[in-house]
Amino acid sequence: MKDFDIIIIGGGPIGIACGLEAQKKGLSYVIIEKGCIVNSLYNYPLNMQFFSSSEKLEIDNIPFISIEAKPKRNEALEYYRRIVTSNQLNIQLFEKVNAIDESNDLFLVNTTKDTYRTDNIIVATGFYDIPNKMNVPGEDLEKVSHYYKDPHYYSSQKVAVIGASNSSVDAALECYRKGADVTMIIRGPEIGERVKYWVRPDIVNRISEGSIKAYYNSNVKEITDDEIHIETPEGNIAIENDYVLALTGYMPNFSFLEKLGIHLSEDYKKLPSYNPETMETNVPGIYLAGVICGGMETHKWFIENSRIHAPMIINHIENKIKAQKTTVAN
């Protein structure tokens, strides 16, 4: 059994920021990450460029120098990795949390490799692991993916891209430029308003000229081995198809939060309950940090506006530990 003041679940940018703050305060901690360092960023598309500028992705005032104002995925990987290694953060990689139980007013964290004991848990697990499913026949076919990595794979193939967000638009443009026959299937009447401002005109123009086919106000009804069936305003149609990139967004692991006893709002947003001044949830000793705080509103929190969670949480924990020590001393 290993004892720590704080256990941080999730080794993304905000989890790392929490580790840095704990280390500065002299608090014992461990970051538990089920994959590699900043695992979600690692699984982003190879050529992804952030919407935020590099200084807005900085944590702990450590400068982030990038070639362009808005850094690429590989630059972010290098930045956060160097922070972890240079500061010798206590991080356990490729270790998954299986269960969290309470015993004698302490949390017991059981993982695939060890068991830990703590008074305080910070959940900074993000939302990139669970895709929003379309729940249509054929979604489980091998040719369907909810993640996109590299356009080369889809060269000379008929590719359907589902969605109109940044990830969908990037995939459609990159695959088109690598020689794929791209069709976009979009639930709304236009390309998403939050698409990166320097990319949106590009996709709109490619659709206008016919280089990329787009079906607006449309939904996927079924996917077969060689076709995709679409419900459009003009009626149901079927088009030839080799691959489907269902980039329909992602969601936090709500079942994990519920098992911890964290209350979620009863509407579709499923907003978790927490104190906005301390980030402590309705379960004393359990805190939330980063994008997971937004529930289904995954566009609400980013690295740039959730960096503040780390000092808020660690300051609260530090003051709580000091108060406990004072009480014991008296």
CSV table of C-alpha atoms in Angstrom, one decimal:
chain,number,residue,atom,x,y,z
A,1,MET,CA,0.0,0.0,0.0
A,2,LYS,CA,1.4,3.4,-1.1
A,3,ASP,CA,0.3,6.5,0.7
A,4,PHE,CA,0.1,9.9,-1.0
A,5,ASP,CA,-1.4,13.3,-0.1
A,6,ILE,CA,-2.9,13.4,-3.6
A,7,ILE,CA,-3.6,10.9,-6.4
A,8,ILE,CA,-4.1,12.5,-9.8
A,9,ILE,CA,-6.0,10.4,-12.3
A,10,GLY,CA,-5.1,11.4,-15.9
A,11,GLY,CA,-1.7,12.4,-17.3
A,12,GLY,CA,-2.8,15.0,-19.8
A,13,PRO,CA,-1.8,18.7,-19.6
A,14,ILE,CA,-4.1,19.5,-16.7
A,15,GLY,CA,-3.1,16.4,-14.7
A,16,ILE,CA,0.5,17.4,-15.3
A,17,ALA,CA,-0.2,20.9,-14.1
A,18,CYS,CA,-1.7,19.5,-10.9
A,19,GLY,CA,1.4,17.5,-10.4
A,20,LEU,CA,3.6,20.5,-10.8
A,21,GLU,CA,1.6,22.5,-8.3
A,22,ALA,CA,1.6,19.6,-5.7
A,23,GLN,CA,5.4,19.3,-6.2
A,24,LYS,CA,5.9,23.0,-5.6
A,25,LYS,CA,3.9,22.8,-2.4
A,26,GLY,CA,5.8,19.9,-1.1
A,27,LEU,CA,2.8,17.5,-1.2
A,28,SER,CA,3.3,13.9,-2.0
A,29,TYR,CA,1.4,12.8,-5.1
A,30,VAL,CA,1.3,10.4,-8.0
A,31,ILE,CA,-0.2,10.9,-11.5
A,32,ILE,CA,-1.8,7.7,-12.8
A,33,GLU,CA,-2.2,7.6,-16.6
A,34,LYS,CA,-3.6,4.6,-18.5
A,35,GLY,CA,-1.6,5.4,-21.6
A,36,CYS,CA,1.5,7.4,-22.5
A,37,ILE,CA,2.3,11.0,-21.4
A,38,VAL,CA,-0.6,13.2,-22.7
A,39,ASN,CA,-2.2,10.1,-24.2
A,40,SER,CA,-5.2,12.0,-25.7
A,41,LEU,CA,-2.9,14.4,-27.6
A,42,TYR,CA,-0.8,11.5,-28.8
A,43,ASN,CA,-4.0,10.0,-30.4
A,44,TYR,CA,-4.9,13.3,-32.2
A,45,PRO,CA,-4.4,13.3,-36.0
A,46,LEU,CA,-0.8,13.5,-37.0
A,47,ASN,CA,-1.1,16.9,-38.7
A,48,MET,CA,-3.4,18.5,-36.2
A,49,GLN,CA,-2.9,22.2,-35.4
A,50,PHE,CA,-4.3,23.7,-32.2
A,51,PHE,CA,-6.8,26.5,-32.3
A,52,SER,CA,-5.0,28.1,-29.3
A,53,SER,CA,-1.7,29.9,-29.6
A,54,SER,CA,1.3,28.3,-27.8
A,55,GLU,CA,1.3,30.7,-24.9
A,56,LYS,CA,-2.2,29.8,-24.1
A,57,LEU,CA,-1.2,26.1,-23.9
A,58,GLU,CA,1.6,26.8,-21.4
A,59,ILE,CA,1.4,25.4,-17.9
A,60,ASP,CA,3.1,26.7,-14.8
A,61,ASN,CA,4.5,29.7,-16.8
A,62,ILE,CA,6.9,27.4,-18.6
A,63,PRO,CA,7.4,28.9,-22.1
A,64,PHE,CA,6.1,26.9,-25.1
A,65,ILE,CA,8.0,27.9,-28.2
A,66,SER,CA,6.5,26.8,-31.5
A,67,ILE,CA,7.4,27.5,-35.1
A,68,GLU,CA,4.0,29.1,-35.8
A,69,ALA,CA,1.8,31.0,-33.5
A,70,LYS,CA,-0.5,28.0,-33.3
A,71,PRO,CA,1.5,24.9,-32.5
A,72,LYS,CA,1.2,21.4,-34.1
A,73,ARG,CA,0.5,18.1,-32.3
A,74,ASN,CA,4.2,17.0,-32.4
A,75,GLU,CA,5.3,20.3,-30.8
A,76,ALA,CA,2.8,19.9,-28.0
A,77,LEU,CA,3.9,16.3,-27.3
A,78,GLU,CA,7.5,17.5,-27.0
A,79,TYR,CA,6.5,20.4,-24.8
A,80,TYR,CA,4.5,18.4,-22.2
A,81,ARG,CA,6.9,15.4,-22.3
A,82,ARG,CA,9.9,17.7,-21.5
A,83,ILE,CA,7.9,19.2,-18.6
A,84,VAL,CA,7.3,15.8,-17.1
A,85,THR,CA,10.9,14.6,-17.6
A,86,SER,CA,12.7,17.8,-16.7
A,87,ASN,CA,10.7,18.2,-13.5
A,88,GLN,CA,10.9,14.5,-12.7
A,89,LEU,CA,7.2,14.3,-12.0
A,90,ASN,CA,6.0,11.2,-10.3
A,91,ILE,CA,3.9,9.7,-13.0
A,92,GLN,CA,2.9,6.0,-13.6
A,93,LEU,CA,2.2,5.3,-17.2
A,94,PHE,CA,0.2,2.5,-18.9
A,95,GLU,CA,-1.6,1.9,-15.6
A,96,LYS,CA,-5.3,1.9,-15.5
A,97,VAL,CA,-7.5,2.7,-12.4
A,98,ASN,CA,-9.8,-0.3,-11.9
A,99,ALA,CA,-11.7,0.8,-8.8
A,100,ILE,CA,-11.8,3.4,-6.0
A,101,ASP,CA,-13.1,2.4,-2.6
A,102,GLU,CA,-13.4,4.2,0.8
A,103,SER,CA,-11.9,2.8,3.9
A,104,ASN,CA,-11.5,4.6,7.3
A,105,ASP,CA,-12.1,8.0,5.7
A,106,LEU,CA,-9.4,7.3,3.1
A,107,PHE,CA,-9.6,6.5,-0.6
A,108,LEU,CA,-8.2,3.2,-1.8
A,109,VAL,CA,-7.2,3.4,-5.5
A,110,ASN,CA,-6.8,0.0,-7.1
A,111,THR,CA,-5.0,-0.1,-10.5
A,112,THR,CA,-3.8,-2.7,-12.9
A,113,LYS,CA,-0.4,-2.5,-11.2
A,114,ASP,CA,-0.7,-1.4,-7.6
A,115,THR,CA,-2.9,-0.1,-4.8
A,116,TYR,CA,-2.7,3.4,-3.4
A,117,ARG,CA,-4.1,5.2,-0.4
A,118,THR,CA,-4.9,8.9,-0.2
A,119,ASP,CA,-7.1,11.6,1.3
A,120,ASN,CA,-7.5,13.5,-2.0
A,121,ILE,CA,-8.2,12.5,-5.6
A,122,ILE,CA,-8.1,14.7,-8.6
A,123,VAL,CA,-9.9,13.4,-11.7
A,124,ALA,CA,-8.4,14.9,-14.8
A,125,THR,CA,-9.4,12.3,-17.4
A,126,GLY,CA,-10.6,14.5,-20.2
A,127,PHE,CA,-13.3,13.1,-22.6
A,128,TYR,CA,-11.4,11.7,-25.7
A,129,ASP,CA,-11.8,8.0,-24.8
A,130,ILE,CA,-15.5,7.4,-25.4
A,131,PRO,CA,-16.9,8.4,-28.8
A,132,ASN,CA,-20.5,9.5,-29.3
A,133,LYS,CA,-22.0,6.6,-31.2
A,134,MET,CA,-24.5,7.0,-34.1
A,135,ASN,CA,-26.3,3.8,-33.0
A,136,VAL,CA,-27.0,2.7,-36.6
A,137,PRO,CA,-26.7,-0.7,-38.2
A,138,GLY,CA,-23.2,-1.4,-39.4
A,139,GLU,CA,-21.4,1.0,-37.0
A,140,ASP,CA,-19.4,-1.9,-35.7
A,141,LEU,CA,-18.0,-2.8,-39.1
A,142,GLU,CA,-14.2,-2.8,-39.4
A,143,LYS,CA,-14.3,0.0,-42.0
A,144,VAL,CA,-15.9,2.4,-39.5
A,145,SER,CA,-13.6,4.4,-37.2
A,146,HIS,CA,-14.4,7.1,-34.6
A,147,TYR,CA,-10.8,8.3,-34.7
A,148,TYR,CA,-8.7,9.7,-37.5
A,149,LYS,CA,-5.0,9.7,-37.7
A,150,ASP,CA,-3.4,9.9,-41.1
A,151,PRO,CA,-4.9,10.7,-44.6
A,152,HIS,CA,-2.4,8.5,-46.5
A,153,TYR,CA,-4.4,5.4,-45.5
A,154,TYR,CA,-7.5,6.6,-47.3
A,155,SER,CA,-5.9,7.5,-50.6
A,156,SER,CA,-7.9,6.5,-53.7
A,157,GLN,CA,-10.8,5.3,-51.4
A,158,LYS,CA,-14.4,6.4,-51.1
A,159,VAL,CA,-14.5,8.0,-47.7
A,160,ALA,CA,-17.6,9.2,-45.8
A,161,VAL,CA,-16.8,11.8,-43.0
A,162,ILE,CA,-19.6,12.2,-40.5
A,163,GLY,CA,-19.8,15.6,-38.7
A,164,ALA,CA,-18.9,19.2,-39.3
A,165,SER,CA,-16.6,20.0,-36.4
A,166,ASN,CA,-12.9,20.8,-36.5
A,167,SER,CA,-11.9,17.1,-36.6
A,168,SER,CA,-14.3,16.3,-39.4
A,169,VAL,CA,-13.3,19.2,-41.5
A,170,ASP,CA,-9.6,18.5,-41.0
A,171,ALA,CA,-10.1,14.9,-42.0
A,172,ALA,CA,-12.2,15.7,-45.0
A,173,LEU,CA,-9.6,18.2,-46.4
A,174,GLU,CA,-6.6,16.1,-45.7
A,175,CYS,CA,-8.1,12.9,-47.2
A,176,TYR,CA,-9.3,14.9,-50.3
A,177,ARG,CA,-5.8,16.2,-50.8
A,178,LYS,CA,-4.4,12.7,-50.6
A,179,GLY,CA,-6.6,11.6,-53.4
A,180,ALA,CA,-9.7,10.2,-51.5
A,181,ASP,CA,-13.2,10.6,-52.9
A,182,VAL,CA,-14.7,12.4,-49.8
A,183,THR,CA,-18.4,12.8,-48.9
A,184,MET,CA,-19.4,14.7,-45.8
A,185,ILE,CA,-22.6,13.9,-44.0
A,186,ILE,CA,-23.7,16.8,-41.8
A,187,ARG,CA,-26.6,16.8,-39.4
A,188,GLY,CA,-27.0,20.6,-39.4
A,189,PRO,CA,-27.5,23.2,-42.2
A,190,GLU,CA,-23.8,24.2,-42.5
A,191,ILE,CA,-20.2,23.7,-41.5
A,192,GLY,CA,-19.8,24.2,-37.7
A,193,GLU,CA,-19.4,27.8,-36.6
A,194,ARG,CA,-16.5,26.8,-34.2
A,195,VAL,CA,-14.4,25.4,-37.0
A,196,LYS,CA,-11.0,27.1,-37.1
A,197,TYR,CA,-11.4,30.4,-38.8
A,198,TRP,CA,-8.5,29.9,-41.2
A,199,VAL,CA,-9.8,26.4,-42.2
A,200,ARG,CA,-13.5,27.1,-42.6
A,201,PRO,CA,-13.3,29.0,-45.9
A,202,ASP,CA,-11.2,26.2,-47.3
A,203,ILE,CA,-13.8,23.5,-46.7
A,204,VAL,CA,-16.7,25.8,-47.8
A,205,ASN,CA,-14.9,26.5,-51.1
A,206,ARG,CA,-14.1,22.8,-51.7
A,207,ILE,CA,-17.7,21.9,-51.2
A,208,SER,CA,-18.9,24.8,-53.4
A,209,GLU,CA,-16.7,23.7,-56.2
A,210,GLY,CA,-17.8,20.1,-55.9
A,211,SER,CA,-14.4,18.7,-54.9
A,212,ILE,CA,-15.9,17.4,-51.7
A,213,LYS,CA,-19.6,16.3,-51.7
A,214,ALA,CA,-21.7,17.4,-48.7
A,215,TYR,CA,-25.2,16.3,-47.6
A,216,TYR,CA,-26.6,18.9,-45.1
A,217,ASN,CA,-29.5,18.3,-42.7
A,218,SER,CA,-28.8,14.6,-43.2
A,219,ASN,CA,-28.2,11.5,-41.0
A,220,VAL,CA,-26.7,8.1,-41.5
A,221,LYS,CA,-29.3,5.3,-41.5
A,222,GLU,CA,-27.1,2.3,-42.1
A,223,ILE,CA,-23.6,1.2,-43.1
A,224,THR,CA,-22.9,-1.9,-45.2
A,225,ASP,CA,-19.8,-3.4,-46.5
A,226,ASP,CA,-19.8,-1.4,-49.7
A,227,GLU,CA,-22.4,1.4,-49.1
A,228,ILE,CA,-23.6,4.0,-46.7
A,229,HIS,CA,-27.3,4.8,-46.5
A,230,ILE,CA,-28.2,8.4,-45.8
A,231,GLU,CA,-31.4,10.2,-44.9
A,232,THR,CA,-31.5,13.5,-46.7
A,233,PRO,CA,-34.1,16.3,-47.1
A,234,GLU,CA,-34.6,14.9,-50.6
A,235,GLY,CA,-35.1,11.4,-49.5
A,236,ASN,CA,-33.1,8.3,-48.6
A,237,ILE,CA,-30.1,7.6,-50.8
A,238,ALA,CA,-27.2,5.0,-50.8
A,239,ILE,CA,-23.7,5.8,-52.0
A,240,GLU,CA,-20.7,3.6,-52.6
A,241,ASN,CA,-18.3,3.6,-49.7
A,242,ASP,CA,-15.0,2.1,-48.6
A,243,TYR,CA,-14.5,3.7,-45.2
A,244,VAL,CA,-16.4,5.8,-42.7
A,245,LEU,CA,-14.8,8.3,-40.4
A,246,ALA,CA,-17.6,8.9,-37.8
A,247,LEU,CA,-16.1,12.0,-36.1
A,248,THR,CA,-19.2,12.7,-34.1
A,249,GLY,CA,-17.5,13.9,-30.9
A,250,TYR,CA,-16.6,12.3,-27.6
A,251,MET,CA,-17.8,12.2,-24.0
A,252,PRO,CA,-16.4,11.9,-20.5
A,253,ASN,CA,-16.5,8.6,-18.7
A,254,PHE,CA,-19.8,9.4,-16.8
A,255,SER,CA,-20.1,5.9,-15.3
A,256,PHE,CA,-16.7,6.3,-13.6
A,257,LEU,CA,-17.9,9.6,-12.1
A,258,GLU,CA,-21.1,8.1,-10.9
A,259,LYS,CA,-19.3,5.2,-9.3
A,260,LEU,CA,-17.4,7.7,-7.3
A,261,GLY,CA,-20.7,9.2,-6.1
A,262,ILE,CA,-20.3,12.4,-8.1
A,263,HIS,CA,-23.7,13.9,-8.9
A,264,LEU,CA,-24.5,14.7,-12.6
A,265,SER,CA,-27.2,17.0,-13.8
A,266,GLU,CA,-30.3,15.2,-15.0
A,267,ASP,CA,-30.4,17.0,-18.4
A,268,TYR,CA,-28.5,16.0,-21.5
A,269,LYS,CA,-25.5,18.1,-20.4
A,270,LYS,CA,-24.7,15.7,-17.5
A,271,LEU,CA,-22.8,18.5,-15.8
A,272,PRO,CA,-20.9,17.1,-12.7
A,273,SER,CA,-21.4,18.8,-9.4
A,274,TYR,CA,-18.4,20.7,-8.0
A,275,ASN,CA,-17.6,23.9,-6.2
A,276,PRO,CA,-16.3,26.4,-8.8
A,277,GLU,CA,-14.0,28.1,-6.2
A,278,THR,CA,-12.2,24.9,-5.1
A,279,MET,CA,-13.2,22.3,-7.8
A,280,GLU,CA,-14.1,19.9,-5.1
A,281,THR,CA,-17.1,17.7,-6.0
A,282,ASN,CA,-20.1,16.8,-3.8
A,283,VAL,CA,-17.8,13.9,-2.6
A,284,PRO,CA,-15.4,15.5,-0.1
A,285,GLY,CA,-11.8,14.9,-1.1
A,286,ILE,CA,-12.6,14.3,-4.8
A,287,TYR,CA,-11.8,17.1,-7.2
A,288,LEU,CA,-12.3,17.6,-11.0
A,289,ALA,CA,-9.9,19.4,-13.3
A,290,GLY,CA,-9.9,20.2,-17.0
A,291,VAL,CA,-12.4,19.5,-19.7
A,292,ILE,CA,-14.2,16.8,-17.7
A,293,CYS,CA,-15.9,19.6,-15.8
A,294,GLY,CA,-18.1,20.5,-18.8
A,295,GLY,CA,-19.9,17.2,-19.0
A,296,MET,CA,-21.4,16.8,-22.5
A,297,GLU,CA,-20.4,20.5,-23.2
A,298,THR,CA,-17.0,19.4,-24.3
A,299,HIS,CA,-16.4,22.7,-26.0
A,300,LYS,CA,-16.7,24.6,-22.7
A,301,TRP,CA,-13.3,23.8,-21.2
A,302,PHE,CA,-9.9,23.7,-22.9
A,303,ILE,CA,-6.3,23.6,-21.8
A,304,GLU,CA,-6.1,27.4,-22.0
A,305,ASN,CA,-9.0,28.1,-19.7
A,306,SER,CA,-8.7,25.1,-17.3
A,307,ARG,CA,-5.1,25.6,-16.4
A,308,ILE,CA,-6.4,27.6,-13.4
A,309,HIS,CA,-7.9,24.5,-11.9
A,310,ALA,CA,-4.5,23.2,-10.8
A,311,PRO,CA,-3.5,26.0,-8.4
A,312,MET,CA,-7.2,26.3,-7.2
A,313,ILE,CA,-7.3,22.6,-6.2
A,314,ILE,CA,-3.8,22.3,-4.8
A,315,ASN,CA,-4.2,25.5,-2.7
A,316,HIS,CA,-7.4,24.1,-1.2
A,317,ILE,CA,-5.8,20.7,-0.4
A,318,GLU,CA,-2.8,22.4,1.1
A,319,ASN,CA,-4.9,24.6,3.4
A,320,LYS,CA,-7.0,21.6,4.4
A,321,ILE,CA,-3.9,19.6,5.3
A,322,LYS,CA,-2.6,22.5,7.3
A,323,ALA,CA,-5.9,22.8,9.2
A,324,GLN,CA,-5.8,19.1,9.9
A,325,LYS,CA,-2.3,19.3,11.3
A,326,THR,CA,-3.2,22.3,13.5
A,327,THR,CA,-6.2,20.4,14.9
A,328,VAL,CA,-4.1,17.4,15.7
A,329,ALA,CA,-1.4,19.6,17.4
A,330,ASN,CA,-4.0,21.2,19.6
